[in-house]
Tab-separated table of C-alpha atoms and ligand atoms in Angstrom:
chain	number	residue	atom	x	y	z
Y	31	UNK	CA	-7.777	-15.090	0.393
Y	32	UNK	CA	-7.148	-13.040	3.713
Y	33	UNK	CA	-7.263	-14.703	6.876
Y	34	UNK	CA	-9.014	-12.873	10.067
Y	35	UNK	CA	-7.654	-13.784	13.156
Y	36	UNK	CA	-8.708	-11.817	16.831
Y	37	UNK	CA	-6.605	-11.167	20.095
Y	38	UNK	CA	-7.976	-10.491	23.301
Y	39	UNK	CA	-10.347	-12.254	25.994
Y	40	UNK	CA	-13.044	-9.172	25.054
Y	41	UNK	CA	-13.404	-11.276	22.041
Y	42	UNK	CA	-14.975	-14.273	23.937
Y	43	UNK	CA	-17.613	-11.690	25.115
Y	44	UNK	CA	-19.264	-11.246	21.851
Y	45	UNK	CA	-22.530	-11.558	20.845
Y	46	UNK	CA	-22.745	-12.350	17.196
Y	47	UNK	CA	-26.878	-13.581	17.197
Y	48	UNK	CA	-27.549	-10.116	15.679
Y	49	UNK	CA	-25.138	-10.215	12.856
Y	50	UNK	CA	-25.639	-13.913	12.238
Y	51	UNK	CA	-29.394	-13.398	11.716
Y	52	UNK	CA	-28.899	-10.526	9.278
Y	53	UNK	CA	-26.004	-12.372	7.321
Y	54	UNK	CA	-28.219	-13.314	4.769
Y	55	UNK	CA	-30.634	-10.409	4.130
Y	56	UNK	CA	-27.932	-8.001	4.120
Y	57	UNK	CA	-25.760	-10.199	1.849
Y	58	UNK	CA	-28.748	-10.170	-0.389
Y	59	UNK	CA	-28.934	-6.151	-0.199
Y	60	UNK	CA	-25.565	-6.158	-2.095
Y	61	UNK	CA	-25.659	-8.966	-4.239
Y	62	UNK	CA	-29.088	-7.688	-5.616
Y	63	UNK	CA	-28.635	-4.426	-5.244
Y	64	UNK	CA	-32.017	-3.968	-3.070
Y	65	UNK	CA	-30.338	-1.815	-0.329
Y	66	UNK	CA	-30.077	1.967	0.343
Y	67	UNK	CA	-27.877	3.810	-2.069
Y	68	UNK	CA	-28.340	0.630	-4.876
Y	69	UNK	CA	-27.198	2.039	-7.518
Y	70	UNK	CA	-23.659	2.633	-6.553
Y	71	UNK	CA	-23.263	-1.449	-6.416
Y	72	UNK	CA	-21.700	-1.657	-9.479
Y	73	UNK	CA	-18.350	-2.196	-7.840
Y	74	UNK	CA	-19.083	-5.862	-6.576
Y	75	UNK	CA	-18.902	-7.270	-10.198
Y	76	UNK	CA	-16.939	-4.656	-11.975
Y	77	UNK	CA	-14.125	-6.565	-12.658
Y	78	UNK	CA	-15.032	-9.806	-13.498
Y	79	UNK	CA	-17.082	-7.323	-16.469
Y	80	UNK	CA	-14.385	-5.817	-17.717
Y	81	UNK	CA	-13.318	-6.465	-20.983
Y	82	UNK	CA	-9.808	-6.984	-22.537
Y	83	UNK	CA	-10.359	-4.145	-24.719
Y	84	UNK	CA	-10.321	-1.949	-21.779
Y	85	UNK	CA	-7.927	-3.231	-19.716
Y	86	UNK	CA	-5.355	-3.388	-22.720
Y	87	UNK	CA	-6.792	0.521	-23.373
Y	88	UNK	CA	-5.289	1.304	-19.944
Y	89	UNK	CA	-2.085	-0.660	-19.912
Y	90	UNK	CA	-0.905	1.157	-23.739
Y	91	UNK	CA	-1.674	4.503	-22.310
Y	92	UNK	CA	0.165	3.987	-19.321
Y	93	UNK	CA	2.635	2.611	-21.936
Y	94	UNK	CA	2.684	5.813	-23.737
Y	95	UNK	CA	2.894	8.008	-20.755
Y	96	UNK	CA	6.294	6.140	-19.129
Y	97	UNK	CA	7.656	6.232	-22.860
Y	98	UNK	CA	7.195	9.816	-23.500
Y	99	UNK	CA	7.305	11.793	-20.285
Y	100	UNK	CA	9.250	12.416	-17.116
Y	101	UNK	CA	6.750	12.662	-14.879
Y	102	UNK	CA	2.565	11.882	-14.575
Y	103	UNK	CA	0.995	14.809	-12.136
Y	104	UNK	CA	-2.366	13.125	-10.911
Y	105	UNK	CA	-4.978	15.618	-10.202
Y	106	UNK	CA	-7.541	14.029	-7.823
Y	107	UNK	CA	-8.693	14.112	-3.842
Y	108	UNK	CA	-10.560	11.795	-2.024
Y	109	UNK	CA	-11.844	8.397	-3.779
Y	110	UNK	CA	-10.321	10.513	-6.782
Y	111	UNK	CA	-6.571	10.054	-5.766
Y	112	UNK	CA	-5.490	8.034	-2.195
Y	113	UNK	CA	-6.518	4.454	-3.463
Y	114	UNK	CA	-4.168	4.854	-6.379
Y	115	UNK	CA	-1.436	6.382	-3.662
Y	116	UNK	CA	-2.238	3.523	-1.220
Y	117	UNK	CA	-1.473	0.520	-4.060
Y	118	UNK	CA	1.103	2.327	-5.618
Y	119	UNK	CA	3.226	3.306	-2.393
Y	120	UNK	CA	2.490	-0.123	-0.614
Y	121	UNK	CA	3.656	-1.706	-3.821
Y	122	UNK	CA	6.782	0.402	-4.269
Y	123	UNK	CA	7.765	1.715	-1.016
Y	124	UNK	CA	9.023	5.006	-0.589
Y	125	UNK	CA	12.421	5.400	-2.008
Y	126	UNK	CA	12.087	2.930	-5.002
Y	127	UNK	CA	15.058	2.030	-7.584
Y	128	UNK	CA	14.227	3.489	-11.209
Y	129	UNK	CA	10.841	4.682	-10.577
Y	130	UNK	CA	8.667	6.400	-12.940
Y	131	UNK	CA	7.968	9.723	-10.889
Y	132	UNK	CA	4.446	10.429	-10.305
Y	133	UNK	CA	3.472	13.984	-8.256
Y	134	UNK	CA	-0.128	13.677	-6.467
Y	135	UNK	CA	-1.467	17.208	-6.917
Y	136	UNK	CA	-5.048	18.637	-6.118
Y	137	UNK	CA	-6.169	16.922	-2.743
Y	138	UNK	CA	-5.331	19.970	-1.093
Y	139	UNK	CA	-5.289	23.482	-1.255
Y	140	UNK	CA	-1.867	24.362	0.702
Y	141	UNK	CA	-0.733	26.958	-1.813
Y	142	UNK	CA	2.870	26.303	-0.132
Y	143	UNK	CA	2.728	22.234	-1.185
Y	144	UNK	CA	1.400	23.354	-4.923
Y	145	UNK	CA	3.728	26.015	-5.464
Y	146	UNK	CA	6.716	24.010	-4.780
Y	147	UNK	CA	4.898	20.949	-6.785
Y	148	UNK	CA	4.336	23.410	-9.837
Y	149	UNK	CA	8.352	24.509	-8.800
Y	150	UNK	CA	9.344	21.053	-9.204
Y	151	UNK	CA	7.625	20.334	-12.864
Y	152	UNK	CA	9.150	23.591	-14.139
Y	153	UNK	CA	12.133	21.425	-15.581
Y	154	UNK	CA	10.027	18.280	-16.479
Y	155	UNK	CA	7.963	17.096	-19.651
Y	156	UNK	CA	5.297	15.631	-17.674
Y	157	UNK	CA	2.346	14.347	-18.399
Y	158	UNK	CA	-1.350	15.129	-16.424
Y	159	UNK	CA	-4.521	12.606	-15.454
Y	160	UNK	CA	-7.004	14.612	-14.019
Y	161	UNK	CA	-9.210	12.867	-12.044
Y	162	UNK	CA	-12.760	13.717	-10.705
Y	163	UNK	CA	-16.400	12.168	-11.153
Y	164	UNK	CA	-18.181	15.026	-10.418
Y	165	UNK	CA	-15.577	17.156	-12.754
Y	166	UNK	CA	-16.348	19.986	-10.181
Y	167	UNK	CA	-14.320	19.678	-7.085
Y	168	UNK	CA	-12.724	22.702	-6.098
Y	169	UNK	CA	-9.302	21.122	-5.300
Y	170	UNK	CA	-8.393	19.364	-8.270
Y	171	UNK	CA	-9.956	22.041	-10.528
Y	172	UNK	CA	-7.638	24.949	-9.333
Y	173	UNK	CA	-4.500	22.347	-9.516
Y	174	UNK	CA	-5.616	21.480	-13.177
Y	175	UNK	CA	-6.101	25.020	-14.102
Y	176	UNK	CA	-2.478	26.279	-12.583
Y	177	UNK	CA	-0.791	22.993	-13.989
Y	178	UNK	CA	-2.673	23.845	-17.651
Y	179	UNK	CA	-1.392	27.465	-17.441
Y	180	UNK	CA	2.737	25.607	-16.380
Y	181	UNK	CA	2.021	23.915	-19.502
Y	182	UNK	CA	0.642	26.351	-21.956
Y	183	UNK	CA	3.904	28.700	-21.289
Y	184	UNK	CA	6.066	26.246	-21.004
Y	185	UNK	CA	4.749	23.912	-24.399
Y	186	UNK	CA	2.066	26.124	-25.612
Y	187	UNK	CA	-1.486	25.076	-25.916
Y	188	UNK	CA	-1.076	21.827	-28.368
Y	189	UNK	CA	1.046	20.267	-25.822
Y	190	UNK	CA	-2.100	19.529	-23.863
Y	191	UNK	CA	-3.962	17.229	-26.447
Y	192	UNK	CA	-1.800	14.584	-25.900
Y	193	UNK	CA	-0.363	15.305	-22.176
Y	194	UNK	CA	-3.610	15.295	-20.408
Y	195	UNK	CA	-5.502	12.540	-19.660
Y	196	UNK	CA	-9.093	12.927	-18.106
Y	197	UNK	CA	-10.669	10.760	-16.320
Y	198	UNK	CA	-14.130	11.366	-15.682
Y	199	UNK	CA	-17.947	10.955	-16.064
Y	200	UNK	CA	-18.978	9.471	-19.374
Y	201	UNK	CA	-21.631	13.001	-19.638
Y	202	UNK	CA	-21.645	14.957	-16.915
Y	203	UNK	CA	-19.554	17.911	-15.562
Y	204	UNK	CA	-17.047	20.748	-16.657
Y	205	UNK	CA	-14.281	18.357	-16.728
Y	206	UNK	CA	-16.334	15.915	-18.966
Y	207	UNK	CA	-17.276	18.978	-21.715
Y	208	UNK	CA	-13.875	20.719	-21.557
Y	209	UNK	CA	-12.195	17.220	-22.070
Y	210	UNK	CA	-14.939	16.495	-25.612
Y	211	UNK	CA	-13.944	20.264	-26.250
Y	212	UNK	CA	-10.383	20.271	-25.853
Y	213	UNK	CA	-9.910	16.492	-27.153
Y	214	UNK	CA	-8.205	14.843	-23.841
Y	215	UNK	CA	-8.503	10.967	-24.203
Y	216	UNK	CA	-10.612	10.029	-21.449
Y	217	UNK	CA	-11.457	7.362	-19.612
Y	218	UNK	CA	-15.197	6.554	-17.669
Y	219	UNK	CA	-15.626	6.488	-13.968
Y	220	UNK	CA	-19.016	4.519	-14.410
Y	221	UNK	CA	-22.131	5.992	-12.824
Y	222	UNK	CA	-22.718	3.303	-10.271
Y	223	UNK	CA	-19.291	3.310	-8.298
Y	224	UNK	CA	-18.914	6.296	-6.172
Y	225	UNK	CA	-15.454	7.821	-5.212
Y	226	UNK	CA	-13.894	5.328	-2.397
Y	227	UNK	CA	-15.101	2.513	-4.631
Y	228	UNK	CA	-13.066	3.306	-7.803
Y	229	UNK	CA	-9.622	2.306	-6.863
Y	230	UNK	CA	-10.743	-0.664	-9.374
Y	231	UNK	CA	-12.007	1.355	-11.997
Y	232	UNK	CA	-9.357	3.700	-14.365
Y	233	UNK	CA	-9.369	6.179	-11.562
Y	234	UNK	CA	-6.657	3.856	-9.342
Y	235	UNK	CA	-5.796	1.612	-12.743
Y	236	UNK	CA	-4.170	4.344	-15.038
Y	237	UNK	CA	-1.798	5.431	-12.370
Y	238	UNK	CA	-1.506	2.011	-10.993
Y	239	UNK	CA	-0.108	0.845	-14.384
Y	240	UNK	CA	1.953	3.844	-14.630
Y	241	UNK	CA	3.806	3.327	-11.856
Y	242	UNK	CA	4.698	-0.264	-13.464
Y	243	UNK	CA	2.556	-2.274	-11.442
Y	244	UNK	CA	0.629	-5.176	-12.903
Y	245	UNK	CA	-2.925	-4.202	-13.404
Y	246	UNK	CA	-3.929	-7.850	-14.596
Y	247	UNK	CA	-2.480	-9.282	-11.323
Y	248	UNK	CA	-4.376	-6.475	-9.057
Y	249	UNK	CA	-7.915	-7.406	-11.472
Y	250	UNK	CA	-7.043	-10.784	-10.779
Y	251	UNK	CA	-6.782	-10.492	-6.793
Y	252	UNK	CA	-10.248	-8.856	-7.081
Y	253	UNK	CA	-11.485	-11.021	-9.136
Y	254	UNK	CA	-11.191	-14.226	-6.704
Y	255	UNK	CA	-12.300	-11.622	-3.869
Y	256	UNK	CA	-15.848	-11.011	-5.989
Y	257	UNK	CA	-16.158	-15.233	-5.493
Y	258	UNK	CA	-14.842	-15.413	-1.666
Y	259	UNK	CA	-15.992	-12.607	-0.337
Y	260	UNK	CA	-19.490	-12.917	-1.330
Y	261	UNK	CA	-20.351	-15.999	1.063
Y	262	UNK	CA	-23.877	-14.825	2.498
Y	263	UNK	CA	-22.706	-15.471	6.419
Y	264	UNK	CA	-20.306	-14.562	8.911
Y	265	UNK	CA	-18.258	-18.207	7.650
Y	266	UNK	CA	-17.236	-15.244	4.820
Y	267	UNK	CA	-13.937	-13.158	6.984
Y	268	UNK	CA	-14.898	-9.824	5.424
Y	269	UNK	CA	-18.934	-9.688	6.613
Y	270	UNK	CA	-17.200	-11.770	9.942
Y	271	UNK	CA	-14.584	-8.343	10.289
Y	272	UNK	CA	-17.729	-5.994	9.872
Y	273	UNK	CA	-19.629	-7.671	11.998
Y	274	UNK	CA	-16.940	-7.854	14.747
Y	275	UNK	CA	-15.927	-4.174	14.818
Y	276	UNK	CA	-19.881	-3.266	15.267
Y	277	UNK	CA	-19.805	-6.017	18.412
Y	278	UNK	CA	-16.892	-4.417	19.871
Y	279	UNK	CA	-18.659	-1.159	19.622
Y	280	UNK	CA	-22.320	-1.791	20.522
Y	281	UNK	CA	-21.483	-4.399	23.304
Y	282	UNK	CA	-18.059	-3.727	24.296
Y	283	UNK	CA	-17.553	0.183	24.180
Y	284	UNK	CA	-14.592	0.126	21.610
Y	285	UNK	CA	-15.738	3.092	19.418
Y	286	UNK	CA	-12.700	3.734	17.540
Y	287	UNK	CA	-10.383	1.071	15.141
Y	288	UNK	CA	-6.823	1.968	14.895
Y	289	UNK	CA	-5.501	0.277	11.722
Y	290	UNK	CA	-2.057	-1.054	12.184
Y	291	UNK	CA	0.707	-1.315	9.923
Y	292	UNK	CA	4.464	-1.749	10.387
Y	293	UNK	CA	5.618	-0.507	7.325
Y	294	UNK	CA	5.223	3.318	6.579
Y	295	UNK	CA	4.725	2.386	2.939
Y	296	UNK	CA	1.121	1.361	4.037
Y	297	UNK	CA	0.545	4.536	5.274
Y	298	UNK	CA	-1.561	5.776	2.745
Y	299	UNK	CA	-3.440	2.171	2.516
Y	300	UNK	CA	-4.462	3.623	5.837
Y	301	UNK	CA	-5.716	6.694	4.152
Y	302	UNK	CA	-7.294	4.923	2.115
Y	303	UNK	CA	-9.401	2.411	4.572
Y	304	UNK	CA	-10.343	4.992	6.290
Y	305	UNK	CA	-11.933	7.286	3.723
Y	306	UNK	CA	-13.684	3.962	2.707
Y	307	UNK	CA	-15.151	3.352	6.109
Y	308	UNK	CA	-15.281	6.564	7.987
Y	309	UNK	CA	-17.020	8.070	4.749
Y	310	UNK	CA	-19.011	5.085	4.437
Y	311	UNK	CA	-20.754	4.717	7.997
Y	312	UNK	CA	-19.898	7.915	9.994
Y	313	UNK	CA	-23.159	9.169	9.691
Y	314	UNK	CA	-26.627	9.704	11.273
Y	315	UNK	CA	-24.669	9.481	14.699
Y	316	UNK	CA	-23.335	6.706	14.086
Y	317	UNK	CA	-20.744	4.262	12.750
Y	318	UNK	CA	-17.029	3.681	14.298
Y	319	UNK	CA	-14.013	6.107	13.899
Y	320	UNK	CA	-11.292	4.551	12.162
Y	321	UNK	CA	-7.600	6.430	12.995
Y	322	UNK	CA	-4.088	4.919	12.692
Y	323	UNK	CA	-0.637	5.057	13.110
Y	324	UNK	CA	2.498	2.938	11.700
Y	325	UNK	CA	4.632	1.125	14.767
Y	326	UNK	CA	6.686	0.738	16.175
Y	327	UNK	CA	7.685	4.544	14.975
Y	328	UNK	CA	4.256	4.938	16.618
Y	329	UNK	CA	4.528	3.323	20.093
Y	330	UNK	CA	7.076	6.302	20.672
Y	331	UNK	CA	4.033	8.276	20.580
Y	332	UNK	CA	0.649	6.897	21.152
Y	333	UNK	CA	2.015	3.796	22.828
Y	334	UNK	CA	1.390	4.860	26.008
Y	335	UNK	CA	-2.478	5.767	25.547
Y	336	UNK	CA	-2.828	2.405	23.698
Y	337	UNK	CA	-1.503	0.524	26.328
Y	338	UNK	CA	-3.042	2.456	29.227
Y	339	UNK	CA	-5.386	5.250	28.279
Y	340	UNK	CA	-9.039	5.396	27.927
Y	341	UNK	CA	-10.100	1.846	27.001
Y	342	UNK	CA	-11.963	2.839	23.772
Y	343	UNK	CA	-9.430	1.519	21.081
Y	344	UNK	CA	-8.734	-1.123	19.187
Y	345	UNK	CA	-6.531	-2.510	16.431
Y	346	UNK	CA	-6.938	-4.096	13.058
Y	347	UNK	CA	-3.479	-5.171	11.701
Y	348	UNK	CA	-2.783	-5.654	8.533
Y	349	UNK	CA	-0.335	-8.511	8.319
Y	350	UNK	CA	2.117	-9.106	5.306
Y	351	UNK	CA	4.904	-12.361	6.191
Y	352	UNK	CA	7.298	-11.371	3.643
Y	353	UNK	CA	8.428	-7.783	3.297
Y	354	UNK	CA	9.194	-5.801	-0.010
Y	355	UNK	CA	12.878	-5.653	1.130
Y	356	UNK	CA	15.602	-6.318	3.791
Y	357	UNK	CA	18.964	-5.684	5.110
Y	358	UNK	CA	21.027	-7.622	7.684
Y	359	UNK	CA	22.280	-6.163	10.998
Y	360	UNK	CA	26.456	-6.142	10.521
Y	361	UNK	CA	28.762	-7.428	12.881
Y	362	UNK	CA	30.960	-4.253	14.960
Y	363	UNK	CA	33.938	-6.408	16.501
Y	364	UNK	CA	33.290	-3.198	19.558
Y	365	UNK	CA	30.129	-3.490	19.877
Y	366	UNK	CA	29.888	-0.432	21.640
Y	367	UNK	CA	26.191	-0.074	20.536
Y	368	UNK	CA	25.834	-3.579	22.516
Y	369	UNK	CA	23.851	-4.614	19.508
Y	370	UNK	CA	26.052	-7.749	18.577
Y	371	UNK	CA	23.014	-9.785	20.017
Y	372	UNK	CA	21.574	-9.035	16.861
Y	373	UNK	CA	24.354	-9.335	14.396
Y	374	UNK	CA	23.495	-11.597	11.353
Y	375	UNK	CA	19.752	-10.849	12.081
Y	376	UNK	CA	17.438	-9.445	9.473
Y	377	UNK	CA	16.127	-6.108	9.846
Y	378	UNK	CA	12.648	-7.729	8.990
Y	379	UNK	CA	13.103	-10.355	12.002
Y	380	UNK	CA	13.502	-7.525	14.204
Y	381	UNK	CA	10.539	-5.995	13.209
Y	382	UNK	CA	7.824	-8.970	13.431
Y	383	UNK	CA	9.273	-9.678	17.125
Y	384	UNK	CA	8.663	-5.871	17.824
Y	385	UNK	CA	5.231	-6.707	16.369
Y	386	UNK	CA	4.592	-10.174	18.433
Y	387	UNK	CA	5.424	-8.444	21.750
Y	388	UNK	CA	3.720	-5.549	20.681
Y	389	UNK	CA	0.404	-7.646	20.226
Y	390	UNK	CA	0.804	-9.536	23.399
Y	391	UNK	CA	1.198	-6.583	25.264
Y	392	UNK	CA	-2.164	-4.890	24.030
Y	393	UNK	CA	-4.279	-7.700	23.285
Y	394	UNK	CA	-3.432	-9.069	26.974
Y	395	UNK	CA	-3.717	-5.418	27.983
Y	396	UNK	CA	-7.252	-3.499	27.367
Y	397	UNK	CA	-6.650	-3.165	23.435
Y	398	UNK	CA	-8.232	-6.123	21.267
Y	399	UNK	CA	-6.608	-6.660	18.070
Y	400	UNK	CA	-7.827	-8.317	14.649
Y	401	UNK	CA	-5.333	-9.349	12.664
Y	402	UNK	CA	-6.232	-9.150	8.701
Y	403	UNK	CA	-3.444	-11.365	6.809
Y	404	UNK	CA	-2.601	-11.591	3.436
Y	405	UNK	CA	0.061	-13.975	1.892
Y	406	UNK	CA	2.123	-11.529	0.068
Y	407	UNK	CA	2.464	-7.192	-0.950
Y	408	UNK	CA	1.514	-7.702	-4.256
Y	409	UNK	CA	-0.868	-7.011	-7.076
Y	410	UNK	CA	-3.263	-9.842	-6.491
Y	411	UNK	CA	-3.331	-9.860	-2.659
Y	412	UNK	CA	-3.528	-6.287	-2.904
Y	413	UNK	CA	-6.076	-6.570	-5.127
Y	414	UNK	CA	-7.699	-9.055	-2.907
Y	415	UNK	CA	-7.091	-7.334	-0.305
Y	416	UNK	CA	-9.038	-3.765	-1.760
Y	417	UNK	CA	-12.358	-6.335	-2.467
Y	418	UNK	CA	-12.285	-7.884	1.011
Y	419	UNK	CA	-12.772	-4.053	2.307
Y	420	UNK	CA	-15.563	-3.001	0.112
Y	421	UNK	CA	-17.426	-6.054	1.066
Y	422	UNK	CA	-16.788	-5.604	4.725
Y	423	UNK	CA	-17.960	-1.880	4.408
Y	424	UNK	CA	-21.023	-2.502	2.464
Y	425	UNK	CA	-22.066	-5.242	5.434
Y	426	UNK	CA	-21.088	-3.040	8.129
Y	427	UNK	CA	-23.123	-0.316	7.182
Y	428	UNK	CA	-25.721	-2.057	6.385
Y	429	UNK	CA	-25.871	-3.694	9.755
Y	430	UNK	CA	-25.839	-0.396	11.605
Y	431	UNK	CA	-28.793	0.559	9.285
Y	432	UNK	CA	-26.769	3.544	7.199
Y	433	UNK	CA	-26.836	4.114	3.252
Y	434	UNK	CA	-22.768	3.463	2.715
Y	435	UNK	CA	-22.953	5.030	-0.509
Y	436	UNK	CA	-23.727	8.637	0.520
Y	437	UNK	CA	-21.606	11.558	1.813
Y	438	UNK	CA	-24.209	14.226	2.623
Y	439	UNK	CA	-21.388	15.667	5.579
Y	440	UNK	CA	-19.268	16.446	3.310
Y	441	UNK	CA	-21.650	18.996	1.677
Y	442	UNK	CA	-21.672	21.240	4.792
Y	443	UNK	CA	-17.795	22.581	4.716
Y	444	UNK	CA	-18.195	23.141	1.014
Y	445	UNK	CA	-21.187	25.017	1.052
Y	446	UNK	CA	-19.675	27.443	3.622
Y	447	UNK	CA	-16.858	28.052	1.804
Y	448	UNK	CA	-18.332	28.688	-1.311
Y	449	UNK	CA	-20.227	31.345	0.541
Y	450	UNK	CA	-16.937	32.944	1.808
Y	451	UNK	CA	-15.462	32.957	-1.637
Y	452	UNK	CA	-18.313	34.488	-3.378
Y	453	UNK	CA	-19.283	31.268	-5.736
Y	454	UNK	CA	-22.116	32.377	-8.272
Y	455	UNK	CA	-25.135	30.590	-7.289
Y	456	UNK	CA	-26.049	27.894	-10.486
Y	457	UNK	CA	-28.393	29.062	-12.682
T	20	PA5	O1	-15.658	9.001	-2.046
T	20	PA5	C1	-16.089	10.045	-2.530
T	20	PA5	O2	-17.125	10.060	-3.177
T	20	PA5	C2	-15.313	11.337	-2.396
T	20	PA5	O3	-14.185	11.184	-1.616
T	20	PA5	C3	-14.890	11.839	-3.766
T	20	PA5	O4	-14.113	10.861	-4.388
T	20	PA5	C4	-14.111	13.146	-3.676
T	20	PA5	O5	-14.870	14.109	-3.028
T	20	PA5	C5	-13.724	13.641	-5.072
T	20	PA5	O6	-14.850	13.805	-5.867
T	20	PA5	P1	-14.740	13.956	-7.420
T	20	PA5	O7	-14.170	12.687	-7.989
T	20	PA5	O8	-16.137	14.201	-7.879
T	20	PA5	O9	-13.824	15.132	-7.703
């Protein structure tokens, strides 16, 4: 279970009557799916439904893949592709020891990043999971079709029965019919989880296993979260997070979270959180802006402003104890770096003082900082750790009176563009 923890005297200042009073109702919006946008709650009991079937469906095609390819190309953007990115790369790290290669394609549309992407698979027998609810979104449907035309002259068309796999609605959408046409194996993004709820569903759990990572452990962590995080008051950490970021906002003036990590292998938890949130509650004028940045490579940078610039930040850190790996700072009988102060030390010791100062400085300063822990970078705290955010999401948005489940922004940009590129109305 994660363990909230807050910095800062601003935190004494809080007024939690509102929050405390709604606990209950709005606990009761998501546990009986009564609230706006109700039927995308089917990610609060997901995985305890699950059956072994499935879960042993995902871990033998993930099996397969790693057995019979180089590479797996996963076509996806948005809730369609960074949760599997965030799990896999905080799980990892970046420059992991025999690591099954997997290429994130389709949540952009930098020809420049897919040419050199399609470059790179010229020499590889990879495999594809193509990922998208809708089955429609421009970006991963131009990065299918240019990775199914690599294949086709590279394999010719039978290659693709067994090299793609589609992930998808169970009826709906070209990717759906071309999948039951072509014969892809598919797996079902179920109706009632939207996009930056899936992570738990095969969209993050086919890649997730690919990359070697323990799926059972990962169900597991959100398994326990489903029981702890679904106390109906602010005793519960996750609604007591939510309900703290909207007090620092509506009574304090701190309109935008910073997440926090030390390790750039979080970065694209980041990404993750805050498609979850900013998707989630940034609408109707409201809701908080969630940014972030990785220290200390960040205090070079934005340290200043944190420290001393407009007062309107501040910080959720996302605390691990032990890190994925270390080194120890050598001895240099010189010293002409005048870093023998530190010989013997662990890189990793380094680091967390970096991070203690760094904490005291802002928290003391005009920043206030909650500190999110979890025990361990693995699987089940991960998993935990993905379940803890949903809940706090849900609440939040709820408390600021906003349907979390809806996007209708996002509609605006696409519509435009379509009109620029001279999309054929539907009939
Ligand atoms: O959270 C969301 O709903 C979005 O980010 C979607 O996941 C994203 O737009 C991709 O949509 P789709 O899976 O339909 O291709």
């Amino acid at each position: 279970m994660v363990t909230l923890k807050t910095y800062g005297n601003v935190f004494d200042k809080l007024d939690f009557s509102k929050a405390n009073s709604k606990a209950s109702e709005i606990a009761s919006m998501i546990d009986n799916k009564t609230g706006a946008g109700n039927d995308f709650l089917g990610w609060t009991d997901y995985a305890s439904k699950l059956t072994v079937e499935e879960i042993d469906d995902i871990v033998s095609t993930a099996k397969k893949i790693r057995e019979n390819y180089d590479a797996l190309v996963v076509i996806g953007i948005g809730g369609s592709y960074l949760g599997a990115r965030a799990i896999i790369e905080a799980l990892e790290g970046l420059y992991p020891e025999d690591k099954f290669e997997i290429i994130f394609l389709g949540n952009t549309l930098s020809s420049t990043y897919t040419a050199q992407v399609l470059k790179h698979l010229e020499n590889k027998k990879f495999a594809v999971n193509v990922i998208s609810k809708s089955g429609t979104t421009t970006e991963p449907a131009v990065a299918f079709r240019l990775v199914k035309d690599l294949m086709i002259k590279k394999f010719g068309v039978n290659y693709l029965k067994d090299a793609v796999i589609a992930t998808t609605d169970k009826k709906r959408g070209a990717l759906r019919s071309e999948a039951d046409q072509l014969g892809y194996k598919t797996f079902v993004i179920p109706d009632d989880i939207g996009g930056r709820f899936s992570v738990i569903t095969p969209v993050g759990l086919l890649p997730i296993a690919v990359a070697g990572i323990d799926i059972k452990e990962f169900i597991r962590g959100i398994k326990d979260g489903e029981k702890e995080y679904s106390v109906p008051s602010l005793e519960n950490p996750s609604y007591k997070y939510a309900a703290t970021r909207e007090a620092l906002a509506s009574q304090q003036h701190y309109h935008t979270e910073l997440f926090i990590t030390y390790e750039p292998q979080e970065r694209f938890f980041q990404e993750w959180l805050k498609q979850l949130i900013d998707e989630s509650e940034g609408k109707e004028d409201k809701g908080l802006f969630c940014s972030s940045a990785i220290f200390t490579t960040d205090l070079h940078s934005i340290g200043q402003f944190v420290q001393e610039g407009t007062p309107t930040l501040f910080e959720t850190i996302i605390e691990c104890d032990s890190p994925l790996q270390d080194v120890v700072i050598p001895s240099d009988e010189k010293d002409l770096d005048n870093l023998n102060y530190l010989q013997g030390k662990k890189l990793s010791y380094v680091n967390d003082k970096a991070y203690r100062a760094t904490l005291d400085a802002h928290s003391n300063g005009h920043t206030p900082c909650n500190v999110i822990k979890i025990d361990k970078m693995d699987p089940y705290n991960l998993g935990n750790l993905v379940y803890f955010f949903f809940r706090s999401t849900a609440f939040g948005a709820y408390l600021i009176g906003v349907n979390p489940f809806n996007q209708p922004g996002v509609e605006i940009y696409k519509k435009n563009m379509f009109k620029l590129l001279g999309k054929p109305e539907k009939k």
